[in-house]
Amino acid sequence: MTAPRLDGLDIPPGPGFVATVAATTGIHRAEGYDLAQLLITHPGPRRPNETAETVADGMRRLATALHLGPGDQEPPLIGGQIMIRRGFAALDYGHDQYVMTIPTPAQDWLALLSVGALCRVCLVIAPLALAADQAETDAHLRESLARGLVMWGTTFARRRF
């Protein structure tokens, strides 16, 4: 039996926090292969009693629950954490009762995962505004990576929901 961590990072965040997380899908197209991607961010404090510190703590707990590794190292294989059914997708983040829905995944992303392709999950701890455009998102991702605030891993879709 593993002893619980005293920092609380081993406890997945609850559904209330996960509902405030933003997720977006994409595909990295390279010569010879396509890699599905899932970017997970948080817009920052928006709920009562939420602070920048509690948001960062929730994102770290989410990264720990998913077994993500530091963004400046080779991404670990975290197992089949994505579930796809009838055009809907969800991410099993380690909670014993809840999963994180992935809002409106692109059809080509779903098709890629449905045939067994890998998916790179990238979680950014530092808040990112929901209205950020592609250039702002890219800059935020680079800055967060330089500050050690990016966690990632490689997953795939489970065969059964």
PDB file of N, CA and C in Angstrom, residues 63-154:
ATOM      1  N   ALA A  63      -2.651  17.286 -13.060  1.00  0.00           N
ATOM      2  CA  ALA A  63      -1.457  16.742 -13.732  1.00  0.00           C
ATOM      3  C   ALA A  63      -0.947  15.500 -13.009  1.00  0.00           C
ATOM      4  N   THR A  64      -0.938  15.539 -11.689  1.00  0.00           N
ATOM      5  CA  THR A  64      -0.485  14.386 -10.901  1.00  0.00           C
ATOM      6  C   THR A  64      -1.431  13.206 -11.080  1.00  0.00           C
ATOM      7  N   ALA A  65      -2.739  13.468 -11.052  1.00  0.00           N
ATOM      8  CA  ALA A  65      -3.726  12.398 -11.219  1.00  0.00           C
ATOM      9  C   ALA A  65      -3.600  11.729 -12.585  1.00  0.00           C
ATOM     10  N   LEU A  66      -3.215  12.505 -13.598  1.00  0.00           N
ATOM     11  CA  LEU A  66      -3.037  11.961 -14.948  1.00  0.00           C
ATOM     12  C   LEU A  66      -1.660  11.332 -15.152  1.00  0.00           C
ATOM     13  N   HIS A  67      -0.782  11.467 -14.169  1.00  0.00           N
ATOM     14  CA  HIS A  67       0.587  10.938 -14.243  1.00  0.00           C
ATOM     15  C   HIS A  67       1.404  11.625 -15.333  1.00  0.00           C
ATOM     16  N   LEU A  68       1.157  12.931 -15.522  1.00  0.00           N
ATOM     17  CA  LEU A  68       1.895  13.688 -16.518  1.00  0.00           C
ATOM     18  C   LEU A  68       3.300  13.998 -16.020  1.00  0.00           C
ATOM     19  N   GLY A  69       4.221  14.137 -16.932  1.00  0.00           N
ATOM     20  CA  GLY A  69       5.596  14.470 -16.598  1.00  0.00           C
ATOM     21  C   GLY A  69       5.920  15.899 -16.995  1.00  0.00           C
ATOM     22  N   PRO A  70       7.082  16.396 -16.578  1.00  0.00           N
ATOM     23  CA  PRO A  70       7.500  17.763 -16.908  1.00  0.00           C
ATOM     24  C   PRO A  70       7.598  17.966 -18.419  1.00  0.00           C
ATOM     25  N   GLY A  71       7.186  19.130 -18.876  1.00  0.00           N
ATOM     26  CA  GLY A  71       7.167  19.446 -20.292  1.00  0.00           C
ATOM     27  C   GLY A  71       8.524  19.521 -20.955  1.00  0.00           C
ATOM     28  N   ASP A  72       9.585  19.584 -20.165  1.00  0.00           N
ATOM     29  CA  ASP A  72      10.930  19.657 -20.754  1.00  0.00           C
ATOM     30  C   ASP A  72      11.601  18.284 -20.810  1.00  0.00           C
ATOM     31  N   GLN A  73      10.837  17.239 -20.540  1.00  0.00           N
ATOM     32  CA  GLN A  73      11.355  15.873 -20.610  1.00  0.00           C
ATOM     33  C   GLN A  73      10.483  15.049 -21.556  1.00  0.00           C
ATOM     34  N   GLU A  74      10.947  13.857 -21.894  1.00  0.00           N
ATOM     35  CA  GLU A  74      10.167  12.962 -22.746  1.00  0.00           C
ATOM     36  C   GLU A  74       8.815  12.698 -22.074  1.00  0.00           C
ATOM     37  N   PRO A  75       7.704  12.829 -22.819  1.00  0.00           N
ATOM     38  CA  PRO A  75       6.393  12.617 -22.195  1.00  0.00           C
ATOM     39  C   PRO A  75       6.180  11.152 -21.828  1.00  0.00           C
ATOM     40  N   PRO A  76       5.715  10.888 -20.607  1.00  0.00           N
ATOM     41  CA  PRO A  76       5.457   9.496 -20.219  1.00  0.00           C
ATOM     42  C   PRO A  76       4.197   8.956 -20.894  1.00  0.00           C
ATOM     43  N   LEU A  77       4.156   7.654 -21.084  1.00  0.00           N
ATOM     44  CA  LEU A  77       2.952   6.990 -21.564  1.00  0.00           C
ATOM     45  C   LEU A  77       2.057   6.796 -20.340  1.00  0.00           C
ATOM     46  N   ILE A  78       0.858   7.373 -20.378  1.00  0.00           N
ATOM     47  CA  ILE A  78      -0.013   7.373 -19.202  1.00  0.00           C
ATOM     48  C   ILE A  78      -1.179   6.395 -19.325  1.00  0.00           C
ATOM     49  N   GLY A  79      -1.185   5.567 -20.359  1.00  0.00           N
ATOM     50  CA  GLY A  79      -2.241   4.576 -20.518  1.00  0.00           C
ATOM     51  C   GLY A  79      -3.437   5.127 -21.263  1.00  0.00           C
ATOM     52  N   GLY A  80      -4.445   4.304 -21.422  1.00  0.00           N
ATOM     53  CA  GLY A  80      -5.652   4.683 -22.161  1.00  0.00           C
ATOM     54  C   GLY A  80      -6.585   5.519 -21.316  1.00  0.00           C
ATOM     55  N   GLN A  81      -6.440   6.813 -21.379  1.00  0.00           N
ATOM     56  CA  GLN A  81      -7.235   7.716 -20.535  1.00  0.00           C
ATOM     57  C   GLN A  81      -8.396   8.373 -21.285  1.00  0.00           C
ATOM     58  N   ILE A  82      -8.433   8.228 -22.594  1.00  0.00           N
ATOM     59  CA  ILE A  82      -9.497   8.870 -23.369  1.00  0.00           C
ATOM     60  C   ILE A  82     -10.570   7.843 -23.712  1.00  0.00           C
ATOM     61  N   MET A  83     -11.800   8.268 -23.578  1.00  0.00           N
ATOM     62  CA  MET A  83     -12.948   7.431 -23.904  1.00  0.00           C
ATOM     63  C   MET A  83     -13.748   8.136 -24.990  1.00  0.00           C
ATOM     64  N   ILE A  84     -14.106   7.402 -26.030  1.00  0.00           N
ATOM     65  CA  ILE A  84     -14.868   7.965 -27.143  1.00  0.00           C
ATOM     66  C   ILE A  84     -16.106   7.110 -27.353  1.00  0.00           C
ATOM     67  N   ARG A  85     -17.234   7.800 -27.503  1.00  0.00           N
ATOM     68  CA  ARG A  85     -18.481   7.082 -27.773  1.00  0.00           C
ATOM     69  C   ARG A  85     -19.450   8.016 -28.478  1.00  0.00           C
ATOM     70  N   ARG A  86     -19.902   7.598 -29.643  1.00  0.00           N
ATOM     71  CA  ARG A  86     -20.918   8.326 -30.413  1.00  0.00           C
ATOM     72  C   ARG A  86     -20.590   9.800 -30.606  1.00  0.00           C
ATOM     73  N   GLY A  87     -19.351  10.084 -30.938  1.00  0.00           N
ATOM     74  CA  GLY A  87     -18.944  11.459 -31.221  1.00  0.00           C
ATOM     75  C   GLY A  87     -18.621  12.301 -30.003  1.00  0.00           C
ATOM     76  N   PHE A  88     -18.672  11.701 -28.829  1.00  0.00           N
ATOM     77  CA  PHE A  88     -18.332  12.407 -27.597  1.00  0.00           C
ATOM     78  C   PHE A  88     -17.031  11.832 -27.048  1.00  0.00           C
ATOM     79  N   ALA A  89     -16.278  12.676 -26.369  1.00  0.00           N
ATOM     80  CA  ALA A  89     -15.017  12.235 -25.790  1.00  0.00           C
ATOM     81  C   ALA A  89     -14.916  12.703 -24.346  1.00  0.00           C
ATOM     82  N   ALA A  90     -14.242  11.901 -23.549  1.00  0.00           N
ATOM     83  CA  ALA A  90     -14.012  12.240 -22.147  1.00  0.00           C
ATOM     84  C   ALA A  90     -12.617  11.769 -21.767  1.00  0.00           C
ATOM     85  N   LEU A  91     -12.065  12.391 -20.752  1.00  0.00           N
ATOM     86  CA  LEU A  91     -10.747  12.057 -20.242  1.00  0.00           C
ATOM     87  C   LEU A  91     -10.893  11.526 -18.822  1.00  0.00           C
ATOM     88  N   ASP A  92     -10.418  10.321 -18.590  1.00  0.00           N
ATOM     89  CA  ASP A  92     -10.406   9.748 -17.246  1.00  0.00           C
ATOM     90  C   ASP A  92      -9.216  10.357 -16.517  1.00  0.00           C
ATOM     91  N   TYR A  93      -9.497  11.199 -15.540  1.00  0.00           N
ATOM     92  CA  TYR A  93      -8.420  11.895 -14.834  1.00  0.00           C
ATOM     93  C   TYR A  93      -8.153  11.319 -13.438  1.00  0.00           C
ATOM     94  N   GLY A  94      -8.662  10.128 -13.186  1.00  0.00           N
ATOM     95  CA  GLY A  94      -8.343   9.450 -11.944  1.00  0.00           C
ATOM     96  C   GLY A  94      -9.350   9.602 -10.825  1.00  0.00           C
ATOM     97  N   HIS A  95     -10.414  10.359 -11.030  1.00  0.00           N
ATOM     98  CA  HIS A  95     -11.464  10.483 -10.011  1.00  0.00           C
ATOM     99  C   HIS A  95     -12.263   9.190 -10.016  1.00  0.00           C
ATOM    100  N   ASP A  96     -12.713   8.753  -8.857  1.00  0.00           N
ATOM    101  CA  ASP A  96     -13.419   7.468  -8.805  1.00  0.00           C
ATOM    102  C   ASP A  96     -14.867   7.531  -9.297  1.00  0.00           C
ATOM    103  N   GLN A  97     -15.418   8.736  -9.536  1.00  0.00           N
ATOM    104  CA  GLN A  97     -16.806   8.844  -9.986  1.00  0.00           C
ATOM    105  C   GLN A  97     -16.990   9.691 -11.251  1.00  0.00           C
ATOM    106  N   TYR A  98     -16.031  10.539 -11.575  1.00  0.00           N
ATOM    107  CA  TYR A  98     -16.230  11.503 -12.649  1.00  0.00           C
ATOM    108  C   TYR A  98     -15.115  11.437 -13.685  1.00  0.00           C
ATOM    109  N   VAL A  99     -15.446  11.864 -14.900  1.00  0.00           N
ATOM    110  CA  VAL A  99     -14.467  12.053 -15.964  1.00  0.00           C
ATOM    111  C   VAL A  99     -14.605  13.494 -16.450  1.00  0.00           C
ATOM    112  N   MET A 100     -13.611  13.951 -17.183  1.00  0.00           N
ATOM    113  CA  MET A 100     -13.645  15.303 -17.744  1.00  0.00           C
ATOM    114  C   MET A 100     -14.113  15.211 -19.191  1.00  0.00           C
ATOM    115  N   THR A 101     -15.216  15.856 -19.505  1.00  0.00           N
ATOM    116  CA  THR A 101     -15.665  15.851 -20.892  1.00  0.00           C
ATOM    117  C   THR A 101     -14.757  16.759 -21.716  1.00  0.00           C
ATOM    118  N   ILE A 102     -14.555  16.361 -22.955  1.00  0.00           N
ATOM    119  CA  ILE A 102     -13.757  17.155 -23.880  1.00  0.00           C
ATOM    120  C   ILE A 102     -14.756  17.825 -24.813  1.00  0.00           C
ATOM    121  N   PRO A 103     -14.930  19.145 -24.663  1.00  0.00           N
ATOM    122  CA  PRO A 103     -15.980  19.817 -25.425  1.00  0.00           C
ATOM    123  C   PRO A 103     -15.695  19.859 -26.932  1.00  0.00           C
ATOM    124  N   THR A 104     -16.674  19.490 -27.698  1.00  0.00           N
ATOM    125  CA  THR A 104     -16.674  19.563 -29.152  1.00  0.00           C
ATOM    126  C   THR A 104     -15.350  19.163 -29.796  1.00  0.00           C
ATOM    127  N   PRO A 105     -14.951  17.910 -29.610  1.00  0.00           N
ATOM    128  CA  PRO A 105     -13.704  17.496 -30.267  1.00  0.00           C
ATOM    129  C   PRO A 105     -13.873  17.504 -31.784  1.00  0.00           C
ATOM    130  N   ALA A 106     -12.815  17.876 -32.481  1.00  0.00           N
ATOM    131  CA  ALA A 106     -12.851  17.897 -33.945  1.00  0.00           C
ATOM    132  C   ALA A 106     -13.074  16.473 -34.469  1.00  0.00           C
ATOM    133  N   GLN A 107     -13.819  16.363 -35.548  1.00  0.00           N
ATOM    134  CA  GLN A 107     -14.132  15.050 -36.111  1.00  0.00           C
ATOM    135  C   GLN A 107     -12.876  14.312 -36.572  1.00  0.00           C
ATOM    136  N   ASP A 108     -11.899  15.032 -37.141  1.00  0.00           N
ATOM    137  CA  ASP A 108     -10.676  14.352 -37.571  1.00  0.00           C
ATOM    138  C   ASP A 108      -9.861  13.877 -36.371  1.00  0.00           C
ATOM    139  N   TRP A 109      -9.967  14.580 -35.240  1.00  0.00           N
ATOM    140  CA  TRP A 109      -9.298  14.174 -34.000  1.00  0.00           C
ATOM    141  C   TRP A 109      -9.938  12.878 -33.493  1.00  0.00           C
ATOM    142  N   LEU A 110     -11.274  12.867 -33.468  1.00  0.00           N
ATOM    143  CA  LEU A 110     -11.994  11.664 -33.037  1.00  0.00           C
ATOM    144  C   LEU A 110     -11.663  10.474 -33.935  1.00  0.00           C
ATOM    145  N   ALA A 111     -11.633  10.712 -35.232  1.00  0.00           N
ATOM    146  CA  ALA A 111     -11.348   9.629 -36.185  1.00  0.00           C
ATOM    147  C   ALA A 111      -9.942   9.086 -35.976  1.00  0.00           C
ATOM    148  N   LEU A 112      -8.987   9.959 -35.730  1.00  0.00           N
ATOM    149  CA  LEU A 112      -7.607   9.536 -35.510  1.00  0.00           C
ATOM    150  C   LEU A 112      -7.503   8.658 -34.261  1.00  0.00           C
ATOM    151  N   LEU A 113      -8.125   9.082 -33.180  1.00  0.00           N
ATOM    152  CA  LEU A 113      -8.075   8.301 -31.944  1.00  0.00           C
ATOM    153  C   LEU A 113      -8.855   6.992 -32.069  1.00  0.00           C
ATOM    154  N   SER A 114      -9.896   7.007 -32.863  1.00  0.00           N
ATOM    155  CA  SER A 114     -10.717   5.805 -33.041  1.00  0.00           C
ATOM    156  C   SER A 114      -9.962   4.667 -33.719  1.00  0.00           C
ATOM    157  N   VAL A 115      -8.902   4.991 -34.461  1.00  0.00           N
ATOM    158  CA  VAL A 115      -8.111   3.942 -35.121  1.00  0.00           C
ATOM    159  C   VAL A 115      -6.832   3.621 -34.347  1.00  0.00           C
ATOM    160  N   GLY A 116      -6.745   4.076 -33.094  1.00  0.00           N
ATOM    161  CA  GLY A 116      -5.631   3.699 -32.240  1.00  0.00           C
ATOM    162  C   GLY A 116      -4.460   4.660 -32.184  1.00  0.00           C
ATOM    163  N   ALA A 117      -4.601   5.844 -32.755  1.00  0.00           N
ATOM    164  CA  ALA A 117      -3.504   6.818 -32.727  1.00  0.00           C
ATOM    165  C   ALA A 117      -3.239   7.309 -31.303  1.00  0.00           C
ATOM    166  N   LEU A 118      -2.021   7.747 -31.096  1.00  0.00           N
ATOM    167  CA  LEU A 118      -1.647   8.324 -29.805  1.00  0.00           C
ATOM    168  C   LEU A 118      -2.128   9.768 -29.706  1.00  0.00           C
ATOM    169  N   CYS A 119      -2.265  10.231 -28.468  1.00  0.00           N
ATOM    170  CA  CYS A 119      -2.674  11.609 -28.195  1.00  0.00           C
ATOM    171  C   CYS A 119      -1.738  12.195 -27.151  1.00  0.00           C
ATOM    172  N   ARG A 120      -1.179  13.338 -27.450  1.00  0.00           N
ATOM    173  CA  ARG A 120      -0.320  14.048 -26.513  1.00  0.00           C
ATOM    174  C   ARG A 120      -1.182  14.992 -25.690  1.00  0.00           C
ATOM    175  N   VAL A 121      -1.215  14.791 -24.392  1.00  0.00           N
ATOM    176  CA  VAL A 121      -1.933  15.663 -23.462  1.00  0.00           C
ATOM    177  C   VAL A 121      -0.937  16.687 -22.947  1.00  0.00           C
ATOM    178  N   CYS A 122      -1.268  17.947 -23.076  1.00  0.00           N
ATOM    179  CA  CYS A 122      -0.410  19.031 -22.603  1.00  0.00           C
ATOM    180  C   CYS A 122      -1.229  19.887 -21.645  1.00  0.00           C
ATOM    181  N   LEU A 123      -0.806  19.948 -20.393  1.00  0.00           N
ATOM    182  CA  LEU A 123      -1.507  20.706 -19.365  1.00  0.00           C
ATOM    183  C   LEU A 123      -0.638  21.892 -18.966  1.00  0.00           C
ATOM    184  N   VAL A 124      -1.221  23.091 -18.999  1.00  0.00           N
ATOM    185  CA  VAL A 124      -0.511  24.318 -18.646  1.00  0.00           C
ATOM    186  C   VAL A 124      -1.051  24.806 -17.305  1.00  0.00           C
ATOM    187  N   ILE A 125      -0.186  24.905 -16.319  1.00  0.00           N
ATOM    188  CA  ILE A 125      -0.602  25.296 -14.973  1.00  0.00           C
ATOM    189  C   ILE A 125      -0.964  26.781 -14.896  1.00  0.00           C
ATOM    190  N   ALA A 126      -0.194  27.636 -15.565  1.00  0.00           N
ATOM    191  CA  ALA A 126      -0.447  29.086 -15.537  1.00  0.00           C
ATOM    192  C   ALA A 126      -1.740  29.409 -16.272  1.00  0.00           C
ATOM    193  N   PRO A 127      -2.582  30.272 -15.720  1.00  0.00           N
ATOM    194  CA  PRO A 127      -3.868  30.599 -16.343  1.00  0.00           C
ATOM    195  C   PRO A 127      -3.712  31.181 -17.751  1.00  0.00           C
ATOM    196  N   LEU A 128      -4.672  30.847 -18.601  1.00  0.00           N
ATOM    197  CA  LEU A 128      -4.734  31.348 -19.970  1.00  0.00           C
ATOM    198  C   LEU A 128      -6.159  31.817 -20.220  1.00  0.00           C
ATOM    199  N   ALA A 129      -6.308  33.055 -20.652  1.00  0.00           N
ATOM    200  CA  ALA A 129      -7.640  33.612 -20.904  1.00  0.00           C
ATOM    201  C   ALA A 129      -8.383  32.800 -21.955  1.00  0.00           C
ATOM    202  N   LEU A 130      -9.665  32.612 -21.761  1.00  0.00           N
ATOM    203  CA  LEU A 130     -10.486  31.863 -22.715  1.00  0.00           C
ATOM    204  C   LEU A 130     -10.488  32.529 -24.094  1.00  0.00           C
ATOM    205  N   ALA A 131     -10.330  33.834 -24.141  1.00  0.00           N
ATOM    206  CA  ALA A 131     -10.376  34.575 -25.409  1.00  0.00           C
ATOM    207  C   ALA A 131      -9.015  34.620 -26.116  1.00  0.00           C
ATOM    208  N   ALA A 132      -8.018  33.936 -25.590  1.00  0.00           N
ATOM    209  CA  ALA A 132      -6.681  33.979 -26.202  1.00  0.00           C
ATOM    210  C   ALA A 132      -6.726  33.421 -27.619  1.00  0.00           C
ATOM    211  N   ASP A 133      -6.072  34.134 -28.537  1.00  0.00           N
ATOM    212  CA  ASP A 133      -6.003  33.630 -29.912  1.00  0.00           C
ATOM    213  C   ASP A 133      -4.800  32.696 -30.050  1.00  0.00           C
ATOM    214  N   GLN A 134      -4.565  32.186 -31.258  1.00  0.00           N
ATOM    215  CA  GLN A 134      -3.494  31.212 -31.479  1.00  0.00           C
ATOM    216  C   GLN A 134      -2.123  31.777 -31.122  1.00  0.00           C
ATOM    217  N   ALA A 135      -1.846  33.021 -31.508  1.00  0.00           N
ATOM    218  CA  ALA A 135      -0.547  33.627 -31.208  1.00  0.00           C
ATOM    219  C   ALA A 135      -0.356  33.791 -29.698  1.00  0.00           C
ATOM    220  N   GLU A 136      -1.387  34.238 -28.999  1.00  0.00           N
ATOM    221  CA  GLU A 136      -1.314  34.393 -27.547  1.00  0.00           C
ATOM    222  C   GLU A 136      -1.145  33.041 -26.860  1.00  0.00           C
ATOM    223  N   THR A 137      -1.846  32.027 -27.350  1.00  0.00           N
ATOM    224  CA  THR A 137      -1.725  30.684 -26.785  1.00  0.00           C
ATOM    225  C   THR A 137      -0.318  30.143 -26.982  1.00  0.00           C
ATOM    226  N   ASP A 138       0.233  30.298 -28.192  1.00  0.00           N
ATOM    227  CA  ASP A 138       1.601  29.839 -28.465  1.00  0.00           C
ATOM    228  C   ASP A 138       2.608  30.526 -27.557  1.00  0.00           C
ATOM    229  N   ALA A 139       2.480  31.858 -27.407  1.00  0.00           N
ATOM    230  CA  ALA A 139       3.398  32.614 -26.552  1.00  0.00           C
ATOM    231  C   ALA A 139       3.263  32.172 -25.094  1.00  0.00           C
ATOM    232  N   HIS A 140       2.038  31.966 -24.651  1.00  0.00           N
ATOM    233  CA  HIS A 140       1.792  31.524 -23.270  1.00  0.00           C
ATOM    234  C   HIS A 140       2.395  30.142 -23.029  1.00  0.00           C
ATOM    235  N   LEU A 141       2.242  29.265 -23.994  1.00  0.00           N
ATOM    236  CA  LEU A 141       2.789  27.913 -23.870  1.00  0.00           C
ATOM    237  C   LEU A 141       4.321  27.955 -23.788  1.00  0.00           C
ATOM    238  N   ARG A 142       4.957  28.751 -24.636  1.00  0.00           N
ATOM    239  CA  ARG A 142       6.423  28.875 -24.598  1.00  0.00           C
ATOM    240  C   ARG A 142       6.911  29.448 -23.259  1.00  0.00           C
ATOM    241  N   GLU A 143       6.245  30.510 -22.802  1.00  0.00           N
ATOM    242  CA  GLU A 143       6.622  31.134 -21.524  1.00  0.00           C
ATOM    243  C   GLU A 143       6.407  30.170 -20.361  1.00  0.00           C
ATOM    244  N   SER A 144       5.287  29.460 -20.367  1.00  0.00           N
ATOM    245  CA  SER A 144       4.993  28.501 -19.296  1.00  0.00           C
ATOM    246  C   SER A 144       5.995  27.355 -19.298  1.00  0.00           C
ATOM    247  N   LEU A 145       6.389  26.896 -20.474  1.00  0.00           N
ATOM    248  CA  LEU A 145       7.386  25.840 -20.572  1.00  0.00           C
ATOM    249  C   LEU A 145       8.717  26.309 -19.986  1.00  0.00           C
ATOM    250  N   ALA A 146       9.102  27.526 -20.304  1.00  0.00           N
ATOM    251  CA  ALA A 146      10.351  28.084 -19.775  1.00  0.00           C
ATOM    252  C   ALA A 146      10.314  28.217 -18.252  1.00  0.00           C
ATOM    253  N   ARG A 147       9.129  28.416 -17.686  1.00  0.00           N
ATOM    254  CA  ARG A 147       8.967  28.573 -16.234  1.00  0.00           C
ATOM    255  C   ARG A 147       8.671  27.249 -15.529  1.00  0.00           C
ATOM    256  N   GLY A 148       8.655  26.131 -16.262  1.00  0.00           N
ATOM    257  CA  GLY A 148       8.380  24.832 -15.651  1.00  0.00           C
ATOM    258  C   GLY A 148       6.920  24.612 -15.312  1.00  0.00           C
ATOM    259  N   LEU A 149       6.023  25.263 -16.037  1.00  0.00           N
ATOM    260  CA  LEU A 149       4.595  25.188 -15.740  1.00  0.00           C
ATOM    261  C   LEU A 149       3.806  24.412 -16.794  1.00  0.00           C
ATOM    262  N   VAL A 150       4.498  23.520 -17.508  1.00  0.00           N
ATOM    263  CA  VAL A 150       3.842  22.668 -18.489  1.00  0.00           C
ATOM    264  C   VAL A 150       4.113  21.216 -18.117  1.00  0.00           C
ATOM    265  N   MET A 151       3.047  20.420 -18.127  1.00  0.00           N
ATOM    266  CA  MET A 151       3.141  18.983 -17.853  1.00  0.00           C
ATOM    267  C   MET A 151       2.534  18.274 -19.053  1.00  0.00           C
ATOM    268  N   TRP A 152       3.073  17.092 -19.388  1.00  0.00           N
ATOM    269  CA  TRP A 152       2.512  16.385 -20.523  1.00  0.00           C
ATOM    270  C   TRP A 152       2.679  14.886 -20.426  1.00  0.00           C
ATOM    271  N   GLY A 153       1.960  14.197 -21.293  1.00  0.00           N
ATOM    272  CA  GLY A 153       2.030  12.751 -21.351  1.00  0.00           C
ATOM    273  C   GLY A 153       1.361  12.276 -22.628  1.00  0.00           C
ATOM    274  N   THR A 154       1.527  10.997 -22.907  1.00  0.00           N
ATOM    275  CA  THR A 154       0.950  10.411 -24.112  1.00  0.00           C
ATOM    276  C   THR A 154      -0.086   9.376 -23.708  1.00  0.00           C
TER     277      THR A 154
END
